[in-house]
mmCIF file of C-alpha atoms and ligand atoms in Angstrom:
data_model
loop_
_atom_site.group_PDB
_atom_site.id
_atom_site.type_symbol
_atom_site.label_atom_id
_atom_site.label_comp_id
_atom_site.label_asym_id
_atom_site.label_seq_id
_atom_site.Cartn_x
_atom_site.Cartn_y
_atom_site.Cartn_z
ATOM 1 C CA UNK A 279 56.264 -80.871 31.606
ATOM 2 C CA UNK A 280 58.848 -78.869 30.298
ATOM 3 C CA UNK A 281 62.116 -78.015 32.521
ATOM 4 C CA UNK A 282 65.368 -75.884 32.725
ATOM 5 C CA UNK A 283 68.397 -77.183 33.042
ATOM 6 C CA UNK A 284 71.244 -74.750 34.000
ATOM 7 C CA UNK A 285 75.053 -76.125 33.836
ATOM 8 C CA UNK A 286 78.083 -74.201 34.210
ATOM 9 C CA UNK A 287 80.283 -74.624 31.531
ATOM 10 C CA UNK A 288 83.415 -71.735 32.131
ATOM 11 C CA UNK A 289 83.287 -68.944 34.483
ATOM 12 C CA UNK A 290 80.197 -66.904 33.415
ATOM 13 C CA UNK A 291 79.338 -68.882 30.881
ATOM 14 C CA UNK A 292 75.900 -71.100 31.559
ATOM 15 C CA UNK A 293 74.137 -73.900 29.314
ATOM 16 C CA UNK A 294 70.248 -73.489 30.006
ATOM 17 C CA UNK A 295 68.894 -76.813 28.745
ATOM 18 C CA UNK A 296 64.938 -76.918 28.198
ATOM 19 C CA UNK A 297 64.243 -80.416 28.433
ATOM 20 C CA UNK A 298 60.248 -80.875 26.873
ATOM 21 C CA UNK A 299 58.457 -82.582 24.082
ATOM 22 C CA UNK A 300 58.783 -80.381 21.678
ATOM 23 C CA UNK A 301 62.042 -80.057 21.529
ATOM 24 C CA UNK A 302 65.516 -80.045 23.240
ATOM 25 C CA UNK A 303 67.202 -77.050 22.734
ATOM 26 C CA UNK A 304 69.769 -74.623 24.647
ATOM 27 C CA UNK A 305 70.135 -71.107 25.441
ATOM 28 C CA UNK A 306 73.547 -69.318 26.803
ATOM 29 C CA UNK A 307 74.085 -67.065 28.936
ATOM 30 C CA UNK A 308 77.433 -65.287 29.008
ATOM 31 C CA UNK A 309 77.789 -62.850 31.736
ATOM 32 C CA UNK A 310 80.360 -59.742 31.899
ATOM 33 C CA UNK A 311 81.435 -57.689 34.485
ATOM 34 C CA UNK A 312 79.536 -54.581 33.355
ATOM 35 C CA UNK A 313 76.194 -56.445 31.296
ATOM 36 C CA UNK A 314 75.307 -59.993 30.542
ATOM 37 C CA UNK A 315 73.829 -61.632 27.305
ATOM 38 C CA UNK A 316 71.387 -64.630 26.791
ATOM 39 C CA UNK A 317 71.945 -66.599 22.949
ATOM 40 C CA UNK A 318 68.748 -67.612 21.841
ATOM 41 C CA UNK A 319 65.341 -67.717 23.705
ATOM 42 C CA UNK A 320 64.254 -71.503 23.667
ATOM 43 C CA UNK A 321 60.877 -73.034 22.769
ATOM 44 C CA UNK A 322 57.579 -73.468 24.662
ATOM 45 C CA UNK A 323 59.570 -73.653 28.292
ATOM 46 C CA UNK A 324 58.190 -70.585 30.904
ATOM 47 C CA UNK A 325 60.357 -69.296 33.456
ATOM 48 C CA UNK A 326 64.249 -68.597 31.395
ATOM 49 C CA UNK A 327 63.917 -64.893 32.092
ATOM 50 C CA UNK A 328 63.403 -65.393 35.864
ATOM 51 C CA UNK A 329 66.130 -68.387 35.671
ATOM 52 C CA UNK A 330 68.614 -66.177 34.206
ATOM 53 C CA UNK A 331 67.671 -63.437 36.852
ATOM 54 C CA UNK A 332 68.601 -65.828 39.561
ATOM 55 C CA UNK A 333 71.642 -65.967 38.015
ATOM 56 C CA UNK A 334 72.749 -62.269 37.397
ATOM 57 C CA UNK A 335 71.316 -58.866 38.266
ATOM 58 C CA UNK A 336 73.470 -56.849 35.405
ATOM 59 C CA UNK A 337 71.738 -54.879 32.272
ATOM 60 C CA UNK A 338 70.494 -57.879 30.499
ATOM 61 C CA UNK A 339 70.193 -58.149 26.612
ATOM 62 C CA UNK A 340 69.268 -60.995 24.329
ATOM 63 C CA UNK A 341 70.455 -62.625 21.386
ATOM 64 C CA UNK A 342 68.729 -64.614 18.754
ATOM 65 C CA UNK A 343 70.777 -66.149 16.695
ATOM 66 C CA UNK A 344 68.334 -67.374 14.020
ATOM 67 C CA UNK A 345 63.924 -67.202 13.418
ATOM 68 C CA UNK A 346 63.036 -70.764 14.513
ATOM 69 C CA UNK A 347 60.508 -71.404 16.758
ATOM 70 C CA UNK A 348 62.668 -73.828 19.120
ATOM 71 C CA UNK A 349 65.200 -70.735 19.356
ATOM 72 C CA UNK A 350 63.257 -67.538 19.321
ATOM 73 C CA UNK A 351 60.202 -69.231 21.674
ATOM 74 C CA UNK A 352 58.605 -68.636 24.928
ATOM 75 C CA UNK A 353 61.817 -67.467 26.543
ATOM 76 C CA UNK A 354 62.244 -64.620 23.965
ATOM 77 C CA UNK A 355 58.374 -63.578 24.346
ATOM 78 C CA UNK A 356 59.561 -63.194 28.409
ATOM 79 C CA UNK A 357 62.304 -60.813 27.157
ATOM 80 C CA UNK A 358 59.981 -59.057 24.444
ATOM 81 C CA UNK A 359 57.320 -58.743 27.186
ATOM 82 C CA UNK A 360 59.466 -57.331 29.715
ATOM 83 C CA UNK A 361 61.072 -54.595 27.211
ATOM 84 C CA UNK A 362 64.648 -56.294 26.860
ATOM 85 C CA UNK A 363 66.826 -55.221 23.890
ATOM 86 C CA UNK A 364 66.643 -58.493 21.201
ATOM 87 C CA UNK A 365 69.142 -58.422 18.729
ATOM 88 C CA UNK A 366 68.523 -60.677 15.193
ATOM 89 C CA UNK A 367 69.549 -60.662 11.746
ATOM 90 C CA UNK A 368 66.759 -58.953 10.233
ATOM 91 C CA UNK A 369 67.244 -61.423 7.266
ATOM 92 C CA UNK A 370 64.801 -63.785 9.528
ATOM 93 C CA UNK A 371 62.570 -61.150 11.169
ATOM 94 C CA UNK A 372 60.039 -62.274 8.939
ATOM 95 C CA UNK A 373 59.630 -65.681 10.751
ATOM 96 C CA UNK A 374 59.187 -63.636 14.023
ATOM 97 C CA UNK A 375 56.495 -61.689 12.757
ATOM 98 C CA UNK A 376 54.541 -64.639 10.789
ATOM 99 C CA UNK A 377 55.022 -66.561 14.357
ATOM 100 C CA UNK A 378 53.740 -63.403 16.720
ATOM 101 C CA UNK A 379 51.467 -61.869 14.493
ATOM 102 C CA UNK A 380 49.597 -58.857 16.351
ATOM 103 C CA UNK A 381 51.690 -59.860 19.607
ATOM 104 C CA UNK A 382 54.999 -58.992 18.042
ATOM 105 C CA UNK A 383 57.317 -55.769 19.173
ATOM 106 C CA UNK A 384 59.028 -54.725 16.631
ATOM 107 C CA UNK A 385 60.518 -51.575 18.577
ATOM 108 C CA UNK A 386 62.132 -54.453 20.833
ATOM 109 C CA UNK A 387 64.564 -55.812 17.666
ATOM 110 C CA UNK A 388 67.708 -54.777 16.999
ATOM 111 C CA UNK A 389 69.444 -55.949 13.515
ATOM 112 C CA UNK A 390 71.923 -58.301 14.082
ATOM 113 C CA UNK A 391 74.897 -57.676 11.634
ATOM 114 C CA UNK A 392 78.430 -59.578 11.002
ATOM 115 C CA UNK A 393 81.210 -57.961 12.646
ATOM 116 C CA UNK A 394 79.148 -56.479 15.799
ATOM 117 C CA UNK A 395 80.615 -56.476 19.388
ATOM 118 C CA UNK A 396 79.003 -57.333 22.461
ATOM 119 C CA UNK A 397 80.365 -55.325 25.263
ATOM 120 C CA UNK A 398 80.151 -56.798 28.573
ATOM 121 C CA UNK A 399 82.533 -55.541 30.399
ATOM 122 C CA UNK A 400 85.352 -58.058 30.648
ATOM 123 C CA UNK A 401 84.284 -59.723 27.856
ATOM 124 C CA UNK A 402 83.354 -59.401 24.228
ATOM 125 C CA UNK A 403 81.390 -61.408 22.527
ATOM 126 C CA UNK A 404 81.684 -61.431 18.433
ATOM 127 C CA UNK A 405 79.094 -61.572 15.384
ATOM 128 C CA UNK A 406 79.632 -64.043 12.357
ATOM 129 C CA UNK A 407 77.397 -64.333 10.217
ATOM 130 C CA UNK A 408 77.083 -67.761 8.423
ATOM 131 C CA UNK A 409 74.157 -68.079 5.924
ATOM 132 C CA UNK A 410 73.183 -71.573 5.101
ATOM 133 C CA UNK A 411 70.528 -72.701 7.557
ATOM 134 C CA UNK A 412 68.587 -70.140 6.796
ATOM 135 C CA UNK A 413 69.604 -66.821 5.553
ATOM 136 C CA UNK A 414 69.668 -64.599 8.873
ATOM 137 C CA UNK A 415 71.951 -67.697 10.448
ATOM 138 C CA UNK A 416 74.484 -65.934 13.037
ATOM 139 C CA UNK A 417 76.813 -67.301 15.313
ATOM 140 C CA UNK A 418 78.684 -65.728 18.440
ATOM 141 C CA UNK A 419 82.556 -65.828 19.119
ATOM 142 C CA UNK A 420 83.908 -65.430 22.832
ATOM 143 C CA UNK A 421 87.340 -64.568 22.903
ATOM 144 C CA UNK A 422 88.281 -64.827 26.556
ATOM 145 C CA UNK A 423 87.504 -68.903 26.543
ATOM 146 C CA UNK A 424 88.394 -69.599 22.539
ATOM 147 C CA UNK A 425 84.769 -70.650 22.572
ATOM 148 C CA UNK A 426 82.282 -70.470 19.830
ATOM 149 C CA UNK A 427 78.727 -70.350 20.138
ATOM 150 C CA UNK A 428 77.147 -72.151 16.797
ATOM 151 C CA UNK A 429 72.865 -72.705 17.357
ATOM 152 C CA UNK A 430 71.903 -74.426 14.115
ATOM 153 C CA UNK A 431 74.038 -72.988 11.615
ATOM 154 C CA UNK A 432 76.039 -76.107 11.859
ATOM 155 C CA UNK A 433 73.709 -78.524 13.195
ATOM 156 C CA UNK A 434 74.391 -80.820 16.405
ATOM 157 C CA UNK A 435 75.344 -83.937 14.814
ATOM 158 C CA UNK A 436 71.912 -83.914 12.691
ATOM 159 C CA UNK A 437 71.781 -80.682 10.531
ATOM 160 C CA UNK A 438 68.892 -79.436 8.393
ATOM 161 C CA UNK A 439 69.468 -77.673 5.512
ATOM 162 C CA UNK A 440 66.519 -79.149 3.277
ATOM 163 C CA UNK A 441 64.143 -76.214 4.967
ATOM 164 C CA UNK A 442 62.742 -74.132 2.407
ATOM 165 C CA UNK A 443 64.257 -71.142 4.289
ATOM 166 C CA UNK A 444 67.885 -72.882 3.614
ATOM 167 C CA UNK A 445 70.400 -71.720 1.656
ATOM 168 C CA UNK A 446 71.777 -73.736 -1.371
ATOM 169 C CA UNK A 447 74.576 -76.003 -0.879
ATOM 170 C CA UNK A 448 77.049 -74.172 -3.082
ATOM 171 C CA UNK A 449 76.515 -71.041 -0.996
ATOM 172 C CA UNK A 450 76.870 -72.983 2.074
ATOM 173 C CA UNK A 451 80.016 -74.182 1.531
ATOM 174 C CA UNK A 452 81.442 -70.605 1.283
ATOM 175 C CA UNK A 453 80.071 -70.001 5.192
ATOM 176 C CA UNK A 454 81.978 -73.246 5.729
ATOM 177 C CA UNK A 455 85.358 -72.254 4.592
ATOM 178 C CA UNK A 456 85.199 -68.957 6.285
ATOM 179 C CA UNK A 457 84.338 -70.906 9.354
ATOM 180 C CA UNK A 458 87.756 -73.302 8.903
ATOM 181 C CA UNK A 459 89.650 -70.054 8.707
ATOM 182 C CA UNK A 460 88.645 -68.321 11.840
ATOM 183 C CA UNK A 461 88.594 -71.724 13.637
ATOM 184 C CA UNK A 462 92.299 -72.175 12.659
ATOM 185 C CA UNK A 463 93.515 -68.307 12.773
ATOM 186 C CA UNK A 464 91.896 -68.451 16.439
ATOM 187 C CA UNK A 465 92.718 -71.757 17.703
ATOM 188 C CA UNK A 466 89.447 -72.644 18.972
ATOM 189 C CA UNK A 467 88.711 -75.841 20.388
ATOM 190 C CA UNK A 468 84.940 -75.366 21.495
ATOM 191 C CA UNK A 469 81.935 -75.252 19.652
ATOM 192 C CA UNK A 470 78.967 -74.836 21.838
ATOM 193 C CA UNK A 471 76.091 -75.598 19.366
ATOM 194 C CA UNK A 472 71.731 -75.486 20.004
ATOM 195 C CA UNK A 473 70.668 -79.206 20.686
ATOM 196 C CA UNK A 474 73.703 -80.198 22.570
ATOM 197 C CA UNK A 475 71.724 -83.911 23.160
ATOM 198 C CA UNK A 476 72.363 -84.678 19.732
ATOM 199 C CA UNK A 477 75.805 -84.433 19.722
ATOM 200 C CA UNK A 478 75.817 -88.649 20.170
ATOM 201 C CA UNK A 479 79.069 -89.485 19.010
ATOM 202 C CA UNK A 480 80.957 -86.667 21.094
ATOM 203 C CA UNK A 481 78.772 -87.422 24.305
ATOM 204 C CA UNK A 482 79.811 -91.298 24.068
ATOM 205 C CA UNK A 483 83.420 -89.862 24.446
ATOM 206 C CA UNK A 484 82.090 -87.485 27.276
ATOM 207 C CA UNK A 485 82.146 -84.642 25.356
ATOM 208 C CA UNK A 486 79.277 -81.837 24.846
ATOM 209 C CA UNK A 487 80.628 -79.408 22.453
ATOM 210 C CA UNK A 488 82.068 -79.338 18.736
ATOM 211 C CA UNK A 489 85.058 -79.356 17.857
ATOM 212 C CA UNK A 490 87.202 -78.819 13.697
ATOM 213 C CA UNK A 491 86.819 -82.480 13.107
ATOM 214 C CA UNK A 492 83.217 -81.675 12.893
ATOM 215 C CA UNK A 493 83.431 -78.745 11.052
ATOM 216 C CA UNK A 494 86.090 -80.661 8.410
ATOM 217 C CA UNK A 495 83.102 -83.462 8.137
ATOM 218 C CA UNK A 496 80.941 -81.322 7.301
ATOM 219 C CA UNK A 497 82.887 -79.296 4.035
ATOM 220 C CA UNK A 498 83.843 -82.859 2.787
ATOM 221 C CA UNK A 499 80.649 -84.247 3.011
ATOM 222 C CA UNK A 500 79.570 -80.694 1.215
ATOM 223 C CA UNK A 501 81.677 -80.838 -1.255
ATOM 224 C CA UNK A 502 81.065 -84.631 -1.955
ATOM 225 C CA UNK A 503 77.133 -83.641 -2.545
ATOM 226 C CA UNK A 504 77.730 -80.469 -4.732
ATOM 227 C CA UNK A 505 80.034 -82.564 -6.619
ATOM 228 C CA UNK A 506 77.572 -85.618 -7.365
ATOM 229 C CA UNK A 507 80.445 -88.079 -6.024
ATOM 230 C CA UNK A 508 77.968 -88.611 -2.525
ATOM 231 C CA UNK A 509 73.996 -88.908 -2.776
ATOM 232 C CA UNK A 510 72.477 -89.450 0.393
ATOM 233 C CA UNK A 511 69.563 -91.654 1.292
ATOM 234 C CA UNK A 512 65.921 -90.465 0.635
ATOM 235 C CA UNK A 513 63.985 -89.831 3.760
ATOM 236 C CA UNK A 514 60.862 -88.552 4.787
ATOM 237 C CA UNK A 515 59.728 -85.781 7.637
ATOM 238 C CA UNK A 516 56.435 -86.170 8.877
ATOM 239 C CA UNK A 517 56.100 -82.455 8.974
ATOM 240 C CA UNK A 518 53.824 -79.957 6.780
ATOM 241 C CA UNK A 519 56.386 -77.819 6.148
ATOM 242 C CA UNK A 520 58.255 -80.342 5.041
ATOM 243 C CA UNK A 521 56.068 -81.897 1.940
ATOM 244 C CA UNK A 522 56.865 -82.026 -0.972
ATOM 245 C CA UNK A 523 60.781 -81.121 -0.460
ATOM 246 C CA UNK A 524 63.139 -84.053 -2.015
ATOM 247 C CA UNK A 525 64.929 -84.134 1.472
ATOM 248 C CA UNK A 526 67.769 -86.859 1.655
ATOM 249 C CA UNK A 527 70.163 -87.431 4.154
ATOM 250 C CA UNK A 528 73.719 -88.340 4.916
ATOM 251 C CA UNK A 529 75.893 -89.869 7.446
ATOM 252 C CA UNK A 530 79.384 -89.208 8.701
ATOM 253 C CA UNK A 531 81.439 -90.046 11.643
ATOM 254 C CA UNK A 532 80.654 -86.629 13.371
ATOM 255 C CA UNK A 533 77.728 -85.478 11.394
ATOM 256 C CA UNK A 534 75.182 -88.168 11.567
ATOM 257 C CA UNK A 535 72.573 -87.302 9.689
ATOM 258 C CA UNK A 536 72.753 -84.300 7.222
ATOM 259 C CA UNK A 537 69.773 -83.501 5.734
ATOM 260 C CA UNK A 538 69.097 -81.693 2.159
ATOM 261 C CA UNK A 539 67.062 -80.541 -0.414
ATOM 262 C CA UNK A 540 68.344 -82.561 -3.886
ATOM 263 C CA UNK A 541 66.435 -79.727 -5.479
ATOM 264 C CA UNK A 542 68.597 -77.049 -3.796
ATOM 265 C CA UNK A 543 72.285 -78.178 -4.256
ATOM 266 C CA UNK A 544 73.462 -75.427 -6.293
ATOM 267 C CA UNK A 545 72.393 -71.758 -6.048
HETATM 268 ZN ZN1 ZN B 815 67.019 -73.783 13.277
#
């Protein structure tokens, strides 16, 4: 049986954890003064909208920050349902409305674009787009606490980019050298990403976020696989969607287990 896990992380600023077998994934919920904002709308777990209503009583939005199933799930139907605002990059609509079919309301989605601000009162909450996951990939920037909010676009210590949905390496690496820029021009030390279990090697050091070090893994290992110098090991996934994709797989300090298409290294 599925569960939700709510921890505090900063002042108005909530991990909610759904702990089930398909998947472990988190939502966020950052709450202003004037409105408050859920990232991402978990898998097959009931109950997040009435969770995060226990928590706050402001106008209530959400915010997906990418089409997967384990992200834009039963929590986002709630919100849909109910006849919340849902903001996503319409780049990955399409996996919304292959998932929903008849069920899906499109006059609930808003396009989620780089560079949009989320109002909440005493807080603002930023828009970055960075393609490489898949092609809608966004993540969200919180001023007030330096913190970033990442989903998959960088992984969580395992990272898929092998997905046929995926961007090619060689475009990927351009998301991840805008992403060293901001992190350095805004000091930030936290990277909140969406399967904060996986994070092993941080969690052995009592840590459950992110941090550059990760991010600088992540371009070198990059670079070392667009420029031949690093092949990773061939794997299989024993999941349709993922036959018949030459998927192999790296390992760093940080990033333990990078996964990619050796078809679709450069674009
Ligand atoms: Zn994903």
């Amino acid at each position: 049986m599925e569960q939700l896990k709510v921890t505090k992380l900063h002042d108005n600023v909530y991990r909610i954890q759904e702990d089930s077998s398909f998947m472990n994934v988190d939502a966020y919920l950052v709450c202003g003064e004037k409105a408050a904002t859920i990232i991402d709308g978990l898998g097959i777990a009931e109950g997040l909208l009435e969770c995060v209503r226990k928590i706050t009583a402001q106008p209530l939005s959400m915010i997906v920050t990418h089409g997967h199933p384990d992200h834009a799930g039963k929590g986002m139907q709630e919100f849909m349902e109910a006849g919340y605002d849902i903001y996503i990059s319409f780049e990955d609509l399409y996996m919304l409305e292959e998932m929903y079919g008849k069920e899906f309301k499109m006059e609930r989605f808003h396009d989620l674009k780089n560079g949009m601000c989320f109002d909440l009162g005493d807080i603002l909450l930023e828009v970055k787009a960075l393609p490489g996951h898949t092609r809608g990939s966004m993540i969200l920037y919180m001023e007030k606490e330096k913190i970033l909010f990442s989903s998959d676009a960088i992984g969580s210590g395992g990272l898929w980019m092998q997905l046929k949905e995926s961007r090619p390496l060689t475009e990927y690496i351009e998301s991840l050298h805008k992403l060293e820029t901001f992190l350095e021009k805004e000091k930030i030390q936290k990277i909140y990403p969406g399967h904060s279990w996986q994070i092993v090697p941080y969690k052995e050091e009592n840590q459950d976020y992110l941090d550059m070090e990760y991010v600088q893994e992540l371009i070198d290992l990059t670079n070392a696989i667009i420029e031949g110098k690093l092949v990773g090991e061939k794997i299989e996934i024993q999941i349709d969607i993922m036959k018949g994709i030459d998927i192999h797989s790296v390992k760093g300090k940080r990033v333990v287990d990078y996964c990619y298409d050796a078809e679709c290294i450069h674009g």
